[in-house]
Amino acid sequence: MAQERFKTRGGFILACVGAAIGLGDSLRFPGLCAKYGGGTFLLIYIIALVLIGIPILNAEIAIGRKYRSGAPKCMASLNKKAEPLGWASCFNSLGVAVLYAGLLGWIIAMAVKIVPLCKSATSLTRAETSGYFFDSVLGSSFSPFVFVCILVAWALMYACLRGGAGSLARTAKFTVIIPIVLLLFLAVRGLTYSNSGQALYALFVPDFNALGDAELWINAVGQVFFSLSVLVGIMPAYGAYLPEKTNVFRDSLIIALSDFLVSVLSSVVLFTTLYGCGLQGEISRSGIVTAFMVYPAAITLVFGAGNVVLNSVVGVLFYLSLAMMALQSSVSMVEAVANPLSEKLSVKKSKIVGFICAVGAGICFIFALPSAVAALDIADHYLNYFNILILGVAECVIIGVYAKRINLAGEINRYTGRVKMPSKPLIFSLKYLSPVALSLLTMWGIYHLISVEGGLYGGYPLWAQTAFGWLLSLAVFASGFIICGIGKFRPRRLSRAGMRGRRLKQRRY
């Protein structure tokens, strides 16, 4: 892994921003803003971002650069018994990547089908327009069209992954910049509605009465972890590609700020568009509902129900932007596991990537079936919620315990200017604040699962929750121990002269 590098600082930042900006930013974040008082949610999110998100982001990038490897070897270098934790994070990301690839296939399918929907919208009821994707595109049996779109999604992922760090940086130029431009265009259109001021008021003005809602705090803090793509093995892998003299602290701030601004921009698009189309009551915290039920209904009304051409253009542009976000997120998650596996197994990365994409495309066969909705919902809840939280608690504790010993703050602050990451707040956040926050999120999730939903997530049958939830989640953790049995990473050791040189260099900072 050490031989690969981002050639430019901009390439690294774009790749990391692309990894962070995903469907959670464009769909889930606006839904949470709508549910929890708009500006109130934003306020708590910013506080959690500063106190928890940015320290973890800095730590993961810094240890990736320090040990020149992905999460498994970084964890093993801190404590050899922690290597399974790194592998579990990587394989959990791989599982989420499969889900995102399926969603990417759906988005591609919707980008094609949004034009026929706009043409026939005047003859459809609101319910028929909202249910168009699941009733007509996905249908009640296997959909060859959707499966072809999923195969296209995996082919695009392979094309983005096969070239290493350089390919990731080049891809990010398109999958980050183009969606932002398209979102800006949609935001401008939204702001032209007569009630856009009402939409912006609902989004940005805090409702301080909501501060007493425990769920508001839990969801705002949780969104920070999910939005920044930390605790999933991505940032250590990208940190390993960094040039030696990169200013980690400054670039981490740029990444966090960019991610937040895109989330806000996506919220402006959603709020102004739905208010302008009279659909403000349909804002949902579910990304799937928003993408495939709410937005199709809104898009057919953006320029008036009879303006098929302009509505179709907006629809294609919107789903194109979603597709690029989903593509970059999926690529980042596969990258998190591909390079560590290549290093561990001494197999070319291109072969690892090819194998993952081929197997993933086969697994995604299920996304062309009507049962895919339940499977996706359950698997996402366990992999993208419970697993990340549990793995995050362990990772933060380990990094926090060893932060002082490896001089983590010094590693972050190498090549910085006057503004530096303070050591004591960093260690406090990693060792205490973040594990407590993650533990509370986990306990709340378990309580909600058992007490509120009667032990059945989303009302799904027990067998479905077991197959796509508990067993899949356990397989991720088991994989961490299985892969460790293949061989051992050797933590990178410096010569005595090298260690003396590093100590002298760190003392300056």
Short mmCIF file of C-alpha atoms in Angstrom, two decimals:
data_model
loop_
_atom_site.label_atom_id
_atom_site.label_comp_id
_atom_site.label_asym_id
_atom_site.label_seq_id
_atom_site.Cartn_x
_atom_site.Cartn_y
_atom_site.Cartn_z
CA MET A 1 0.00 0.00 0.00
CA ALA A 2 2.85 2.35 0.74
CA GLN A 3 3.81 2.74 -2.91
CA GLU A 4 0.45 4.37 -3.82
CA ARG A 5 0.07 8.10 -3.22
CA PHE A 6 -2.32 10.90 -4.01
CA LYS A 7 -0.33 13.12 -6.35
CA THR A 8 -1.94 16.35 -5.15
CA ARG A 9 -3.45 17.66 -1.95
CA GLY A 10 -6.60 18.55 -3.89
CA GLY A 11 -6.96 14.96 -5.07
CA PHE A 12 -6.81 13.69 -1.48
CA ILE A 13 -9.37 16.23 -0.26
CA LEU A 14 -11.77 15.51 -3.11
CA ALA A 15 -11.49 11.75 -2.55
CA CYS A 16 -12.18 12.13 1.18
CA VAL A 17 -15.02 14.57 0.59
CA GLY A 18 -16.47 12.15 -1.95
CA ALA A 19 -16.25 9.32 0.58
CA ALA A 20 -18.01 11.44 3.19
CA ILE A 21 -20.68 12.91 0.91
CA GLY A 22 -23.20 10.20 0.21
CA LEU A 23 -26.88 9.37 0.23
CA GLY A 24 -26.98 10.04 3.98
CA ASP A 25 -26.04 13.67 3.35
CA SER A 26 -28.43 14.21 0.47
CA LEU A 27 -31.42 12.25 1.77
CA ARG A 28 -31.25 11.33 5.47
CA PHE A 29 -29.77 14.61 6.75
CA PRO A 30 -32.62 16.79 5.34
CA GLY A 31 -35.18 14.35 6.74
CA LEU A 32 -33.71 14.61 10.22
CA CYS A 33 -33.70 18.41 9.93
CA ALA A 34 -37.40 18.31 9.10
CA LYS A 35 -38.26 16.01 11.98
CA TYR A 36 -36.21 17.72 14.68
CA GLY A 37 -36.82 21.42 14.28
CA GLY A 38 -34.48 22.40 11.46
CA GLY A 39 -32.04 24.84 13.00
CA THR A 40 -32.11 23.00 16.33
CA PHE A 41 -30.83 19.85 14.67
CA LEU A 42 -28.18 21.86 12.80
CA LEU A 43 -26.98 23.47 16.04
CA ILE A 44 -26.50 20.18 17.87
CA TYR A 45 -24.96 18.61 14.78
CA ILE A 46 -22.32 21.36 14.62
CA ILE A 47 -21.48 20.92 18.31
CA ALA A 48 -21.09 17.15 17.88
CA LEU A 49 -19.05 17.67 14.71
CA VAL A 50 -16.54 19.86 16.54
CA LEU A 51 -16.29 17.81 19.74
CA ILE A 52 -16.46 14.29 18.31
CA GLY A 53 -16.42 14.10 14.51
CA ILE A 54 -13.36 16.20 13.72
CA PRO A 55 -11.11 14.53 16.37
CA ILE A 56 -11.95 11.05 15.04
CA LEU A 57 -11.47 12.16 11.43
CA ASN A 58 -8.04 13.59 12.27
CA ALA A 59 -7.04 10.50 14.22
CA GLU A 60 -7.96 8.04 11.45
CA ILE A 61 -6.21 9.98 8.71
CA ALA A 62 -3.12 10.48 10.88
CA ILE A 63 -2.70 6.82 11.87
CA GLY A 64 -3.22 5.81 8.24
CA ARG A 65 -0.33 8.07 7.24
CA LYS A 66 1.80 6.98 10.21
CA TYR A 67 1.55 3.25 9.51
CA ARG A 68 1.06 3.51 5.72
CA SER A 69 -1.75 0.99 5.68
CA GLY A 70 -5.48 0.46 6.12
CA ALA A 71 -7.49 -0.10 9.28
CA PRO A 72 -6.39 -3.72 10.00
CA LYS A 73 -2.68 -3.01 10.05
CA CYS A 74 -3.19 0.31 11.85
CA MET A 75 -5.10 -1.45 14.63
CA ALA A 76 -2.50 -4.24 14.76
CA SER A 77 0.27 -1.66 15.03
CA LEU A 78 -1.44 -0.15 18.06
CA ASN A 79 -2.23 -3.51 19.62
CA LYS A 80 -1.78 -6.84 17.86
CA LYS A 81 -4.98 -8.15 19.46
CA ALA A 82 -6.96 -5.37 17.79
CA GLU A 83 -6.35 -6.54 14.22
CA PRO A 84 -9.71 -8.40 14.01
CA LEU A 85 -11.41 -5.10 14.82
CA GLY A 86 -9.81 -3.48 11.79
CA TRP A 87 -10.84 -6.34 9.54
CA ALA A 88 -14.41 -6.30 10.88
CA SER A 89 -14.64 -2.58 10.05
CA CYS A 90 -13.43 -3.28 6.51
CA PHE A 91 -15.80 -6.18 5.88
CA ASN A 92 -18.67 -4.19 7.37
CA SER A 93 -17.89 -1.45 4.84
CA LEU A 94 -17.85 -4.08 2.11
CA GLY A 95 -21.33 -5.20 3.16
CA VAL A 96 -22.59 -1.61 3.08
CA ALA A 97 -20.91 -1.15 -0.32
CA VAL A 98 -23.02 -4.02 -1.68
CA LEU A 99 -26.16 -2.30 -0.37
CA TYR A 100 -25.06 1.02 -1.91
CA ALA A 101 -24.32 -0.69 -5.22
CA GLY A 102 -27.87 -2.03 -5.24
CA LEU A 103 -29.18 1.45 -4.50
CA LEU A 104 -26.93 2.86 -7.23
CA GLY A 105 -28.57 0.43 -9.65
CA TRP A 106 -31.99 1.64 -8.54
CA ILE A 107 -30.95 5.27 -8.99
CA ILE A 108 -29.64 4.57 -12.50
CA ALA A 109 -32.93 2.85 -13.30
CA MET A 110 -34.88 5.83 -11.96
CA ALA A 111 -32.73 8.25 -13.99
CA VAL A 112 -33.87 6.40 -17.11
CA LYS A 113 -37.50 6.02 -16.07
CA ILE A 114 -38.06 9.54 -14.74
CA VAL A 115 -38.73 10.84 -18.28
CA PRO A 116 -41.63 8.40 -18.95
CA LEU A 117 -42.97 9.23 -15.49
CA CYS A 118 -42.98 12.96 -16.25
CA LYS A 119 -44.79 12.28 -19.55
CA SER A 120 -47.55 10.26 -17.91
CA ALA A 121 -47.77 12.22 -14.64
CA THR A 122 -50.92 14.14 -15.61
CA SER A 123 -52.86 10.88 -15.97
CA LEU A 124 -51.63 9.40 -12.66
CA THR A 125 -52.84 9.96 -9.14
CA ARG A 126 -50.45 11.22 -6.44
CA ALA A 127 -50.26 7.70 -4.98
CA GLU A 128 -49.47 6.20 -8.38
CA THR A 129 -46.72 8.77 -8.98
CA SER A 130 -45.15 8.12 -5.57
CA GLY A 131 -45.33 4.36 -6.01
CA TYR A 132 -44.10 4.40 -9.61
CA PHE A 133 -40.64 2.98 -8.94
CA PHE A 134 -41.69 0.12 -6.68
CA ASP A 135 -44.87 -0.75 -8.59
CA SER A 136 -43.81 -0.21 -12.20
CA VAL A 137 -39.99 -0.23 -12.35
CA LEU A 138 -39.08 -2.81 -9.71
CA GLY A 139 -42.43 -4.55 -10.09
CA SER A 140 -43.82 -7.67 -8.46
CA SER A 141 -41.30 -10.16 -9.88
CA PHE A 142 -37.70 -10.25 -11.07
CA SER A 143 -36.88 -7.11 -13.08
CA PRO A 144 -34.28 -7.68 -15.85
CA PHE A 145 -34.07 -3.93 -16.44
CA VAL A 146 -33.18 -3.18 -12.81
CA PHE A 147 -30.64 -6.01 -12.76
CA VAL A 148 -28.92 -4.61 -15.87
CA CYS A 149 -28.73 -1.22 -14.12
CA ILE A 150 -27.13 -2.93 -11.12
CA LEU A 151 -24.55 -4.60 -13.38
CA VAL A 152 -23.80 -1.16 -14.85
CA ALA A 153 -23.30 0.14 -11.31
CA TRP A 154 -20.72 -2.55 -10.53
CA ALA A 155 -18.96 -1.97 -13.84
CA LEU A 156 -18.64 1.73 -13.00
CA MET A 157 -17.29 0.84 -9.55
CA TYR A 158 -14.67 -1.46 -11.05
CA ALA A 159 -13.59 1.23 -13.51
CA CYS A 160 -13.13 3.69 -10.63
CA LEU A 161 -11.20 1.23 -8.45
CA ARG A 162 -8.76 -0.45 -10.77
CA GLY A 163 -6.33 2.50 -11.01
CA GLY A 164 -5.52 2.92 -7.31
CA ALA A 165 -5.09 6.30 -5.60
CA GLY A 166 -4.74 8.19 -8.87
CA SER A 167 -7.99 6.75 -10.18
CA LEU A 168 -9.79 7.62 -6.93
CA ALA A 169 -8.65 11.24 -7.18
CA ARG A 170 -9.61 11.53 -10.86
CA THR A 171 -13.02 9.98 -10.23
CA ALA A 172 -13.69 12.34 -7.34
CA LYS A 173 -13.30 15.34 -9.63
CA PHE A 174 -16.50 14.21 -11.35
CA THR A 175 -18.41 12.49 -8.53
CA VAL A 176 -17.95 15.43 -6.16
CA ILE A 177 -17.86 18.58 -8.28
CA ILE A 178 -20.66 17.68 -10.72
CA PRO A 179 -23.24 16.73 -8.02
CA ILE A 180 -22.51 19.98 -6.16
CA VAL A 181 -23.06 21.99 -9.35
CA LEU A 182 -26.31 20.11 -10.02
CA LEU A 183 -27.50 20.64 -6.43
CA LEU A 184 -26.75 24.36 -6.75
CA PHE A 185 -28.88 24.47 -9.90
CA LEU A 186 -31.75 22.72 -8.11
CA ALA A 187 -31.37 25.02 -5.10
CA VAL A 188 -31.64 28.10 -7.34
CA ARG A 189 -34.84 26.69 -8.81
CA GLY A 190 -36.20 25.99 -5.34
CA LEU A 191 -35.46 29.52 -4.19
CA THR A 192 -37.60 30.95 -7.00
CA TYR A 193 -40.80 29.55 -5.45
CA SER A 194 -42.98 32.13 -3.74
CA ASN A 195 -42.91 30.24 -0.44
CA SER A 196 -39.15 29.57 -0.43
CA GLY A 197 -38.79 31.94 2.55
CA GLN A 198 -41.13 29.71 4.52
CA ALA A 199 -39.04 26.69 3.57
CA LEU A 200 -35.78 28.35 4.64
CA TYR A 201 -37.38 29.46 7.91
CA ALA A 202 -38.39 25.87 8.65
CA LEU A 203 -34.88 24.68 7.83
CA PHE A 204 -32.67 27.22 9.59
CA VAL A 205 -34.61 28.84 12.46
CA PRO A 206 -34.14 26.78 15.64
CA ASP A 207 -37.08 25.48 17.64
CA PHE A 208 -35.57 25.58 21.11
CA ASN A 209 -38.51 23.67 22.55
CA ALA A 210 -37.10 20.63 20.75
CA LEU A 211 -33.87 20.71 22.80
CA GLY A 212 -35.51 18.53 25.43
CA ASP A 213 -36.09 15.71 22.92
CA ALA A 214 -33.54 12.96 23.66
CA GLU A 215 -34.00 11.50 20.18
CA LEU A 216 -32.90 14.82 18.68
CA TRP A 217 -29.54 14.65 20.44
CA ILE A 218 -29.06 10.97 19.65
CA ASN A 219 -29.83 11.36 15.95
CA ALA A 220 -27.75 14.53 15.57
CA VAL A 221 -24.71 12.91 17.17
CA GLY A 222 -25.24 9.70 15.21
CA GLN A 223 -25.47 11.56 11.92
CA VAL A 224 -21.99 13.01 12.53
CA PHE A 225 -20.45 9.52 12.58
CA PHE A 226 -22.40 8.32 9.56
CA SER A 227 -21.94 11.50 7.55
CA LEU A 228 -18.14 11.78 7.85
CA SER A 229 -17.55 8.11 6.91
CA VAL A 230 -15.41 7.56 10.00
CA LEU A 231 -15.18 4.24 11.89
CA VAL A 232 -15.60 2.29 8.63
CA GLY A 233 -11.97 1.85 7.53
CA ILE A 234 -12.06 4.44 4.74
CA MET A 235 -10.09 7.29 6.26
CA PRO A 236 -7.08 5.20 7.41
CA ALA A 237 -6.87 3.76 3.89
CA TYR A 238 -6.90 7.23 2.34
CA GLY A 239 -4.48 8.49 4.97
CA ALA A 240 -2.02 5.82 3.85
CA TYR A 241 -1.97 7.45 0.39
CA LEU A 242 -1.02 10.87 1.77
CA PRO A 243 2.26 12.57 0.87
CA GLU A 244 4.49 12.82 3.93
CA LYS A 245 4.26 16.60 4.39
CA THR A 246 0.47 16.88 4.26
CA ASN A 247 -1.16 19.18 6.81
CA VAL A 248 -3.61 16.64 8.29
CA PHE A 249 -5.34 19.04 10.67
CA ARG A 250 -6.08 21.69 8.04
CA ASP A 251 -7.25 19.19 5.44
CA SER A 252 -9.48 17.40 7.95
CA LEU A 253 -11.21 20.68 8.74
CA ILE A 254 -11.76 21.29 5.02
CA ILE A 255 -13.24 17.79 4.60
CA ALA A 256 -15.57 18.17 7.59
CA LEU A 257 -16.71 21.64 6.53
CA SER A 258 -17.29 20.55 2.92
CA ASP A 259 -19.35 17.58 4.04
CA PHE A 260 -21.48 19.80 6.29
CA LEU A 261 -22.06 22.42 3.59
CA VAL A 262 -23.16 19.80 1.06
CA SER A 263 -25.59 18.40 3.65
CA VAL A 264 -27.03 21.89 4.15
CA LEU A 265 -27.21 22.46 0.38
CA SER A 266 -29.10 19.16 -0.03
CA SER A 267 -31.47 20.26 2.73
CA VAL A 268 -32.12 23.56 0.96
CA VAL A 269 -32.93 21.65 -2.24
CA LEU A 270 -35.32 19.28 -0.47
CA PHE A 271 -37.10 21.90 1.64
CA THR A 272 -37.55 24.52 -1.09
CA THR A 273 -38.58 21.97 -3.72
CA LEU A 274 -41.14 20.19 -1.57
CA TYR A 275 -42.54 23.42 -0.15
CA GLY A 276 -42.76 24.86 -3.66
CA CYS A 277 -44.61 21.77 -4.90
CA GLY A 278 -46.93 21.67 -1.88
CA LEU A 279 -45.42 18.42 -0.59
CA GLN A 280 -43.81 19.70 2.61
CA GLY A 281 -45.86 17.28 4.68
CA GLU A 282 -44.20 14.33 2.93
CA ILE A 283 -40.61 14.99 4.04
CA SER A 284 -39.36 11.68 5.45
CA ARG A 285 -36.29 10.66 7.46
CA SER A 286 -36.09 7.51 5.32
CA GLY A 287 -33.65 7.97 2.45
CA ILE A 288 -35.35 5.26 0.37
CA VAL A 289 -38.78 6.87 0.76
CA THR A 290 -37.36 10.31 -0.06
CA ALA A 291 -35.42 9.17 -3.14
CA PHE A 292 -37.94 6.82 -4.72
CA MET A 293 -41.33 8.06 -3.52
CA VAL A 294 -41.17 11.71 -2.45
CA TYR A 295 -38.81 13.15 -5.06
CA PRO A 296 -40.52 11.49 -8.08
CA ALA A 297 -43.80 13.15 -7.07
CA ALA A 298 -42.04 16.49 -6.59
CA ILE A 299 -40.09 16.32 -9.85
CA THR A 300 -43.28 15.95 -11.90
CA LEU A 301 -44.43 19.28 -10.42
CA VAL A 302 -41.20 21.33 -10.37
CA PHE A 303 -42.11 23.45 -13.42
CA GLY A 304 -45.82 22.66 -13.35
CA ALA A 305 -47.55 19.37 -14.11
CA GLY A 306 -47.76 20.06 -17.85
CA ASN A 307 -44.13 21.06 -18.45
CA VAL A 308 -42.77 17.63 -19.35
CA VAL A 309 -39.47 18.74 -20.88
CA LEU A 310 -38.18 20.88 -18.02
CA ASN A 311 -39.44 18.45 -15.39
CA SER A 312 -37.66 15.62 -17.18
CA VAL A 313 -34.41 17.59 -17.34
CA VAL A 314 -34.58 18.31 -13.60
CA GLY A 315 -35.35 14.67 -12.88
CA VAL A 316 -32.42 13.35 -14.90
CA LEU A 317 -30.04 15.89 -13.35
CA PHE A 318 -31.22 15.09 -9.84
CA TYR A 319 -30.81 11.33 -10.17
CA LEU A 320 -27.50 11.82 -11.95
CA SER A 321 -26.23 13.73 -8.90
CA LEU A 322 -27.52 11.01 -6.55
CA ALA A 323 -25.86 8.35 -8.71
CA MET A 324 -22.49 10.06 -8.50
CA MET A 325 -22.74 10.39 -4.73
CA ALA A 326 -23.69 6.74 -4.35
CA LEU A 327 -20.89 5.71 -6.73
CA GLN A 328 -18.16 7.56 -4.82
CA SER A 329 -19.39 6.21 -1.47
CA SER A 330 -19.48 2.64 -2.78
CA VAL A 331 -16.02 2.94 -4.32
CA SER A 332 -14.60 4.26 -1.05
CA MET A 333 -16.04 1.36 0.93
CA VAL A 334 -14.62 -1.24 -1.43
CA GLU A 335 -11.26 0.55 -1.38
CA ALA A 336 -11.23 0.28 2.43
CA VAL A 337 -11.01 -3.52 2.19
CA ALA A 338 -9.34 -4.11 -1.20
CA ASN A 339 -5.91 -2.75 -0.33
CA PRO A 340 -5.61 -4.45 3.09
CA LEU A 341 -6.64 -7.74 1.49
CA SER A 342 -4.11 -7.26 -1.30
CA GLU A 343 -1.39 -6.63 1.27
CA LYS A 344 -2.45 -9.50 3.52
CA LEU A 345 -2.84 -12.12 0.79
CA SER A 346 -0.01 -10.86 -1.45
CA VAL A 347 -2.43 -10.71 -4.37
CA LYS A 348 -2.63 -7.88 -6.89
CA LYS A 349 -5.22 -5.32 -5.94
CA SER A 350 -6.77 -5.40 -9.40
CA LYS A 351 -7.59 -9.08 -8.92
CA ILE A 352 -9.07 -8.45 -5.49
CA VAL A 353 -11.21 -5.64 -6.90
CA GLY A 354 -12.34 -7.77 -9.83
CA PHE A 355 -13.32 -10.64 -7.53
CA ILE A 356 -15.23 -8.32 -5.17
CA CYS A 357 -17.11 -6.69 -8.03
CA ALA A 358 -18.00 -10.02 -9.64
CA VAL A 359 -19.27 -11.55 -6.39
CA GLY A 360 -21.01 -8.33 -5.39
CA ALA A 361 -22.85 -8.17 -8.71
CA GLY A 362 -24.07 -11.72 -8.16
CA ILE A 363 -25.27 -10.96 -4.64
CA CYS A 364 -27.07 -7.86 -5.89
CA PHE A 365 -29.36 -10.14 -7.90
CA ILE A 366 -31.69 -9.79 -4.92
CA PHE A 367 -32.08 -6.05 -5.59
CA ALA A 368 -33.96 -6.86 -8.78
CA LEU A 369 -36.63 -8.66 -6.74
CA PRO A 370 -39.56 -7.07 -4.87
CA SER A 371 -38.26 -8.57 -1.60
CA ALA A 372 -35.20 -6.35 -1.95
CA VAL A 373 -36.90 -3.52 -0.07
CA ALA A 374 -37.16 -5.54 3.13
CA ALA A 375 -33.69 -7.07 2.77
CA LEU A 376 -32.13 -3.65 2.15
CA ASP A 377 -33.93 -2.00 5.04
CA ILE A 378 -32.97 -4.69 7.56
CA ALA A 379 -29.37 -5.14 6.41
CA ASP A 380 -28.77 -1.39 6.34
CA HIS A 381 -30.07 -1.01 9.89
CA TYR A 382 -27.72 -3.67 11.26
CA LEU A 383 -24.60 -3.02 9.16
CA ASN A 384 -24.88 0.73 8.86
CA TYR A 385 -26.07 1.36 12.41
CA PHE A 386 -25.43 -1.31 15.04
CA ASN A 387 -22.18 -2.64 13.62
CA ILE A 388 -20.65 0.80 13.06
CA LEU A 389 -21.55 1.88 16.59
CA ILE A 390 -20.15 -1.26 18.25
CA LEU A 391 -16.98 -1.20 16.16
CA GLY A 392 -16.68 2.53 16.78
CA VAL A 393 -16.71 2.14 20.56
CA ALA A 394 -13.84 -0.34 20.41
CA GLU A 395 -11.83 1.66 17.88
CA CYS A 396 -12.13 4.95 19.79
CA VAL A 397 -11.10 3.32 23.06
CA ILE A 398 -8.05 1.67 21.49
CA ILE A 399 -6.91 4.81 19.69
CA GLY A 400 -7.60 6.88 22.80
CA VAL A 401 -5.57 4.55 25.03
CA TYR A 402 -2.57 4.58 22.70
CA ALA A 403 -2.91 8.20 21.52
CA LYS A 404 -0.42 9.55 24.03
CA ARG A 405 2.03 6.68 23.57
CA ILE A 406 2.27 7.15 19.80
CA ASN A 407 2.05 10.96 20.11
CA LEU A 408 -1.07 11.11 17.96
CA ALA A 409 -1.44 14.85 18.37
CA GLY A 410 2.16 15.28 17.21
CA GLU A 411 1.43 13.12 14.15
CA ILE A 412 -1.63 15.25 13.33
CA ASN A 413 0.23 18.51 13.87
CA ARG A 414 3.29 17.70 11.78
CA TYR A 415 3.62 20.32 9.05
CA THR A 416 0.81 22.46 10.48
CA GLY A 417 1.00 26.19 10.98
CA ARG A 418 0.00 28.09 14.08
CA VAL A 419 -3.39 26.42 14.47
CA LYS A 420 -2.92 22.90 15.87
CA MET A 421 -4.97 20.08 17.30
CA PRO A 422 -4.62 20.28 21.12
CA SER A 423 -3.49 16.99 22.64
CA LYS A 424 -5.61 16.79 25.81
CA PRO A 425 -8.99 17.57 24.18
CA LEU A 426 -8.12 15.09 21.40
CA ILE A 427 -7.42 12.27 23.86
CA PHE A 428 -10.49 13.14 25.96
CA SER A 429 -12.72 13.03 22.89
CA LEU A 430 -11.31 9.71 21.65
CA LYS A 431 -10.98 7.95 24.98
CA TYR A 432 -14.12 9.13 26.77
CA LEU A 433 -16.52 11.41 24.87
CA SER A 434 -16.81 9.40 21.64
CA PRO A 435 -17.13 5.94 23.29
CA VAL A 436 -19.83 7.27 25.63
CA ALA A 437 -21.75 8.85 22.74
CA LEU A 438 -21.49 5.69 20.64
CA SER A 439 -22.51 3.49 23.58
CA LEU A 440 -25.59 5.64 24.21
CA LEU A 441 -26.52 5.42 20.55
CA THR A 442 -26.18 1.63 20.67
CA MET A 443 -28.31 1.30 23.82
CA TRP A 444 -30.94 3.61 22.39
CA GLY A 445 -31.05 1.53 19.21
CA ILE A 446 -31.47 -1.71 21.16
CA TYR A 447 -34.16 -0.16 23.37
CA HIS A 448 -36.02 1.14 20.33
CA LEU A 449 -35.74 -2.25 18.64
CA ILE A 450 -37.04 -4.23 21.60
CA SER A 451 -39.44 -1.91 23.41
CA VAL A 452 -40.84 0.31 20.68
CA GLU A 453 -40.93 -2.15 17.79
CA GLY A 454 -41.66 -5.30 19.79
CA GLY A 455 -38.33 -6.92 18.91
CA LEU A 456 -39.04 -6.90 15.18
CA TYR A 457 -37.32 -4.13 13.26
CA GLY A 458 -39.81 -2.40 10.98
CA GLY A 459 -42.40 -5.12 11.64
CA TYR A 460 -40.54 -7.61 9.44
CA PRO A 461 -40.80 -11.35 10.18
CA LEU A 462 -38.33 -12.81 12.65
CA TRP A 463 -36.74 -15.05 9.99
CA ALA A 464 -36.03 -12.04 7.76
CA GLN A 465 -34.52 -10.05 10.61
CA THR A 466 -32.39 -13.07 11.58
CA ALA A 467 -31.16 -13.76 8.03
CA PHE A 468 -30.51 -10.20 6.87
CA GLY A 469 -29.80 -8.71 10.28
CA TRP A 470 -28.30 -10.75 13.12
CA LEU A 471 -26.57 -13.42 11.02
CA LEU A 472 -25.15 -10.88 8.58
CA SER A 473 -23.93 -8.75 11.47
CA LEU A 474 -22.28 -11.72 13.19
CA ALA A 475 -20.64 -12.76 9.91
CA VAL A 476 -18.89 -9.39 9.77
CA PHE A 477 -17.35 -9.84 13.21
CA ALA A 478 -16.45 -13.47 12.51
CA SER A 479 -14.67 -12.46 9.31
CA GLY A 480 -12.28 -10.32 11.34
CA PHE A 481 -11.01 -13.34 13.26
CA ILE A 482 -11.02 -15.64 10.23
CA ILE A 483 -8.83 -13.39 8.09
CA CYS A 484 -6.39 -12.94 10.98
CA GLY A 485 -5.70 -16.68 10.90
CA ILE A 486 -4.29 -16.44 7.37
CA GLY A 487 -1.19 -14.58 8.45
CA LYS A 488 0.11 -11.76 10.55
CA PHE A 489 0.83 -8.16 9.82
CA ARG A 490 4.16 -6.98 11.03
CA PRO A 491 3.84 -3.55 12.62
CA ARG A 492 6.15 -1.12 10.88
CA ARG A 493 9.35 -0.74 12.91
CA LEU A 494 11.84 2.04 12.56
CA SER A 495 15.57 1.75 13.01
CA ARG A 496 17.06 3.33 16.11
CA ALA A 497 18.29 6.25 14.03
CA GLY A 498 14.86 6.63 12.48
CA MET A 499 13.17 6.55 15.88
CA ARG A 500 15.55 9.21 17.21
CA GLY A 501 14.87 11.36 14.15
CA ARG A 502 11.12 11.03 14.55
CA ARG A 503 11.26 11.90 18.26
CA LEU A 504 13.29 15.02 17.49
CA LYS A 505 10.85 16.00 14.74
CA GLN A 506 7.80 15.50 16.97
CA ARG A 507 9.29 17.60 19.78
CA ARG A 508 9.15 20.60 17.47
CA TYR A 509 5.40 20.30 17.31
#
